[in-house]
Amino acid sequence: MAPQFTLYSHKMGPNGWKVAQVLCELGLEYETVMKEFGDGENGMKTPEFEAINPNGRIPALVDHSNGDLTLWESGAIILYLVKKYDPEHKLYPADISEQAIVDTWFFYQMTGFGPYLGQAVWFTLFHPDRIPSATDRYVAETHRNLKVLTGRLESEGSNGWLALGKMTIADLSFLQWVRFLYKININIEKDYPTVFAWKEKMLSREAIQKSTVGEVW
């Protein structure tokens, strides 16, 4: 039987892997189509893929059981999955106030932690010119955000999770991004041991491992 979902992803793109991890945590069957950067035959900047995601980026998800509904943007995809396919509220609560707490940390990853870390990686590794002021700014902001995560994970009642004292989509949204920190020479085991312990706890989960976790360059 064909999988229910087709996930378009990239072997190193953290946003694709966090969708895969949510799918696995919910026990949903999917197949992954790995895309490449650029406008080559398998690229994200081709008319064929831009018909799926007009922004020409991963991830994108097609739900074949719901009229081939096609979604893009990782946050929108994940919220769709938990609202439609998480009736037991394993990853996303039913109560609207609790949803707001989860959403706060979930959107913080997408609007704060992820963009700062992404820019830090870009200016450290890929920008054609060395711009120390830009690199230093984004690395410093990543350190600041790691202190925010540490404070939350160590707060009273957190139970070592970001929201509601249990694992939610908030935690899943951060995991793959945290795994890239070594690329900007941040050693979280040494400098942010609470975040490191949280990461290892996440990676030990059977569903996370089933997602094949994702490559880290």
Short mmCIF file of C-alpha atoms in Angstrom, two decimals:
data_model
loop_
_atom_site.label_atom_id
_atom_site.label_comp_id
_atom_site.label_asym_id
_atom_site.label_seq_id
_atom_site.Cartn_x
_atom_site.Cartn_y
_atom_site.Cartn_z
CA MET A 1 0.00 0.00 0.00
CA ALA A 2 1.31 3.44 -0.92
CA PRO A 3 2.31 5.73 1.97
CA GLN A 4 -0.23 8.29 3.09
CA PHE A 5 2.18 11.20 2.71
CA THR A 6 4.94 12.33 0.40
CA LEU A 7 7.53 14.51 2.12
CA TYR A 8 9.87 16.63 0.03
CA SER A 9 13.05 17.23 1.97
CA HIS A 10 16.82 17.67 1.77
CA LYS A 11 19.41 15.46 3.40
CA MET A 12 20.84 18.34 5.45
CA GLY A 13 17.85 20.65 5.78
CA PRO A 14 16.72 20.72 9.43
CA ASN A 15 13.17 21.81 8.64
CA GLY A 16 12.50 18.71 6.56
CA TRP A 17 13.78 16.41 9.27
CA LYS A 18 11.63 17.97 11.97
CA VAL A 19 8.54 17.22 9.86
CA ALA A 20 9.77 13.62 9.43
CA GLN A 21 10.19 13.32 13.19
CA VAL A 22 6.63 14.53 13.83
CA LEU A 23 5.30 12.04 11.27
CA CYS A 24 7.15 9.22 13.01
CA GLU A 25 6.06 10.28 16.48
CA LEU A 26 2.45 10.12 15.25
CA GLY A 27 2.97 6.75 13.58
CA LEU A 28 2.13 8.07 10.11
CA GLU A 29 3.45 6.39 6.97
CA TYR A 30 5.32 8.54 4.47
CA GLU A 31 7.88 8.43 1.72
CA THR A 32 10.61 11.01 1.33
CA VAL A 33 11.67 12.59 -1.94
CA MET A 34 15.06 14.21 -1.45
CA LYS A 35 15.57 17.42 -3.39
CA GLU A 36 18.75 19.34 -4.19
CA PHE A 37 19.59 23.02 -4.16
CA GLY A 38 19.40 24.97 -7.41
CA ASP A 39 17.68 24.49 -10.74
CA GLY A 40 19.13 21.13 -11.79
CA GLU A 41 16.99 18.17 -12.73
CA ASN A 42 16.19 17.36 -9.09
CA GLY A 43 16.44 20.93 -7.86
CA MET A 44 14.12 23.00 -5.71
CA LYS A 45 14.15 25.87 -8.22
CA THR A 46 12.49 23.96 -11.05
CA PRO A 47 8.99 24.64 -12.40
CA GLU A 48 7.97 21.12 -11.33
CA PHE A 49 8.89 21.64 -7.69
CA GLU A 50 7.75 25.26 -7.60
CA ALA A 51 4.31 23.95 -8.60
CA ILE A 52 4.40 22.12 -5.25
CA ASN A 53 6.10 24.89 -3.27
CA PRO A 54 6.15 28.27 -5.04
CA ASN A 55 8.91 29.37 -2.65
CA GLY A 56 11.20 26.69 -4.08
CA ARG A 57 12.35 25.33 -0.73
CA ILE A 58 11.87 22.32 1.45
CA PRO A 59 9.92 20.98 3.19
CA ALA A 60 6.67 20.35 1.37
CA LEU A 61 4.12 17.67 2.23
CA VAL A 62 1.37 16.04 0.20
CA ASP A 63 -1.43 14.29 2.13
CA HIS A 64 -2.76 11.71 -0.32
CA SER A 65 -5.62 10.75 2.00
CA ASN A 66 -6.96 14.31 1.99
CA GLY A 67 -7.34 15.04 -1.70
CA ASP A 68 -3.58 15.40 -2.22
CA LEU A 69 -3.60 18.47 -0.01
CA THR A 70 -0.20 20.12 -0.48
CA LEU A 71 1.41 22.20 2.24
CA TRP A 72 4.71 24.00 2.63
CA GLU A 73 6.44 25.85 5.47
CA SER A 74 7.44 23.49 8.25
CA GLY A 75 5.38 25.21 10.94
CA ALA A 76 2.18 25.06 8.90
CA ILE A 77 2.84 21.41 8.05
CA ILE A 78 3.43 20.40 11.66
CA LEU A 79 0.38 22.23 12.97
CA TYR A 80 -1.76 20.55 10.30
CA LEU A 81 -0.42 17.13 11.28
CA VAL A 82 -1.11 17.50 14.99
CA LYS A 83 -4.52 19.12 14.53
CA LYS A 84 -5.70 16.40 12.15
CA TYR A 85 -3.74 13.29 13.18
CA ASP A 86 -3.07 13.64 16.92
CA PRO A 87 -6.46 12.84 18.50
CA GLU A 88 -4.75 11.65 21.68
CA HIS A 89 -2.92 14.99 21.97
CA LYS A 90 0.48 13.35 22.34
CA LEU A 91 2.35 16.26 20.78
CA TYR A 92 -0.16 19.13 20.92
CA PRO A 93 -2.68 19.79 23.70
CA ALA A 94 -6.43 20.19 23.40
CA ASP A 95 -6.69 23.13 25.79
CA ILE A 96 -6.34 26.50 24.06
CA SER A 97 -4.25 28.02 26.86
CA GLU A 98 -1.84 25.10 26.75
CA GLN A 99 -1.74 25.39 22.97
CA ALA A 100 -0.66 29.00 23.37
CA ILE A 101 2.25 27.94 25.59
CA VAL A 102 3.39 25.32 23.07
CA ASP A 103 2.92 27.78 20.21
CA THR A 104 5.08 30.37 21.96
CA TRP A 105 8.11 28.06 21.99
CA PHE A 106 7.25 26.54 18.62
CA PHE A 107 7.18 29.94 16.89
CA TYR A 108 10.23 31.12 18.82
CA GLN A 109 12.22 28.42 17.04
CA MET A 110 10.96 29.54 13.65
CA THR A 111 11.25 33.29 14.16
CA GLY A 112 14.25 33.54 16.49
CA PHE A 113 16.46 30.55 17.13
CA GLY A 114 16.37 29.11 13.60
CA PRO A 115 16.97 32.34 11.66
CA TYR A 116 19.84 33.44 13.91
CA LEU A 117 21.53 30.05 13.76
CA GLY A 118 20.93 29.84 10.01
CA GLN A 119 22.63 33.18 9.47
CA ALA A 120 25.47 32.20 11.79
CA VAL A 121 26.08 29.07 9.71
CA TRP A 122 25.86 31.06 6.48
CA PHE A 123 28.37 33.74 7.47
CA THR A 124 30.68 31.20 9.11
CA LEU A 125 30.77 28.68 6.26
CA PHE A 126 29.25 29.87 3.00
CA HIS A 127 29.33 33.64 2.53
CA PRO A 128 31.93 34.39 -0.17
CA ASP A 129 33.47 37.23 1.84
CA ARG A 130 34.53 37.11 5.47
CA ILE A 131 32.46 39.65 7.43
CA PRO A 132 33.50 39.26 11.07
CA SER A 133 30.92 41.75 12.37
CA ALA A 134 28.04 39.76 10.83
CA THR A 135 29.45 36.40 11.91
CA ASP A 136 30.03 37.63 15.45
CA ARG A 137 26.54 39.09 15.69
CA TYR A 138 24.73 35.92 14.66
CA VAL A 139 26.94 33.62 16.71
CA ALA A 140 26.41 35.86 19.75
CA GLU A 141 22.65 35.78 19.21
CA THR A 142 22.78 31.99 18.99
CA HIS A 143 24.57 31.89 22.34
CA ARG A 144 21.92 34.19 23.80
CA ASN A 145 19.16 31.92 22.53
CA LEU A 146 20.87 28.88 24.01
CA LYS A 147 20.78 30.61 27.38
CA VAL A 148 17.04 31.13 26.89
CA LEU A 149 16.62 27.41 26.18
CA THR A 150 18.73 26.48 29.19
CA GLY A 151 16.65 28.66 31.47
CA ARG A 152 13.43 27.12 30.22
CA LEU A 153 14.64 23.53 30.46
CA GLU A 154 15.87 24.15 34.01
CA SER A 155 12.75 26.01 35.16
CA GLU A 156 10.47 24.66 37.85
CA GLY A 157 7.95 22.18 36.51
CA SER A 158 9.57 21.86 33.08
CA ASN A 159 10.56 18.24 33.64
CA GLY A 160 13.35 18.90 31.16
CA TRP A 161 11.01 19.88 28.29
CA LEU A 162 10.16 23.20 26.68
CA ALA A 163 6.41 23.22 27.29
CA LEU A 164 3.85 21.61 29.62
CA GLY A 165 6.40 19.33 31.30
CA LYS A 166 6.39 16.84 28.41
CA MET A 167 7.63 16.54 24.85
CA THR A 168 5.62 18.52 22.32
CA ILE A 169 6.07 19.92 18.83
CA ALA A 170 8.02 22.73 20.50
CA ASP A 171 10.83 20.31 21.38
CA LEU A 172 10.68 18.61 17.99
CA SER A 173 11.01 21.94 16.20
CA PHE A 174 14.35 22.64 17.91
CA LEU A 175 16.06 19.25 17.79
CA GLN A 176 17.55 19.20 14.31
CA TRP A 177 18.66 22.82 14.56
CA VAL A 178 20.47 22.16 17.83
CA ARG A 179 22.35 19.32 16.16
CA PHE A 180 23.98 21.84 13.79
CA LEU A 181 25.53 24.00 16.50
CA TYR A 182 28.94 22.39 16.20
CA LYS A 183 29.22 23.92 12.70
CA ILE A 184 29.69 27.33 14.34
CA ASN A 185 32.04 25.86 16.94
CA ILE A 186 29.58 25.72 19.81
CA ASN A 187 30.17 22.71 22.04
CA ILE A 188 26.86 22.28 23.83
CA GLU A 189 28.04 19.28 25.86
CA LYS A 190 30.63 21.55 27.48
CA ASP A 191 28.98 24.96 27.42
CA TYR A 192 25.25 24.12 27.57
CA PRO A 193 24.99 20.74 29.31
CA THR A 194 21.26 21.08 29.99
CA VAL A 195 20.55 21.54 26.29
CA PHE A 196 22.91 18.66 25.49
CA ALA A 197 21.07 16.33 27.89
CA TRP A 198 17.73 17.36 26.33
CA LYS A 199 19.11 16.66 22.85
CA GLU A 200 20.38 13.22 23.82
CA LYS A 201 17.04 12.39 25.44
CA MET A 202 15.27 13.32 22.21
CA LEU A 203 17.66 11.34 20.02
CA SER A 204 17.13 8.21 22.12
CA ARG A 205 13.44 8.08 21.25
CA GLU A 206 12.42 5.19 19.00
CA ALA A 207 10.30 7.36 16.73
CA ILE A 208 13.11 9.87 16.27
CA GLN A 209 15.48 7.09 15.32
CA LYS A 210 12.89 5.69 12.89
CA SER A 211 12.90 9.02 11.06
CA THR A 212 16.58 8.21 10.33
CA VAL A 213 17.29 11.37 12.31
CA GLY A 214 18.87 13.23 9.42
CA GLU A 215 22.38 13.93 8.35
CA VAL A 216 24.55 16.46 10.06
CA TRP A 217 27.26 17.76 7.76
#
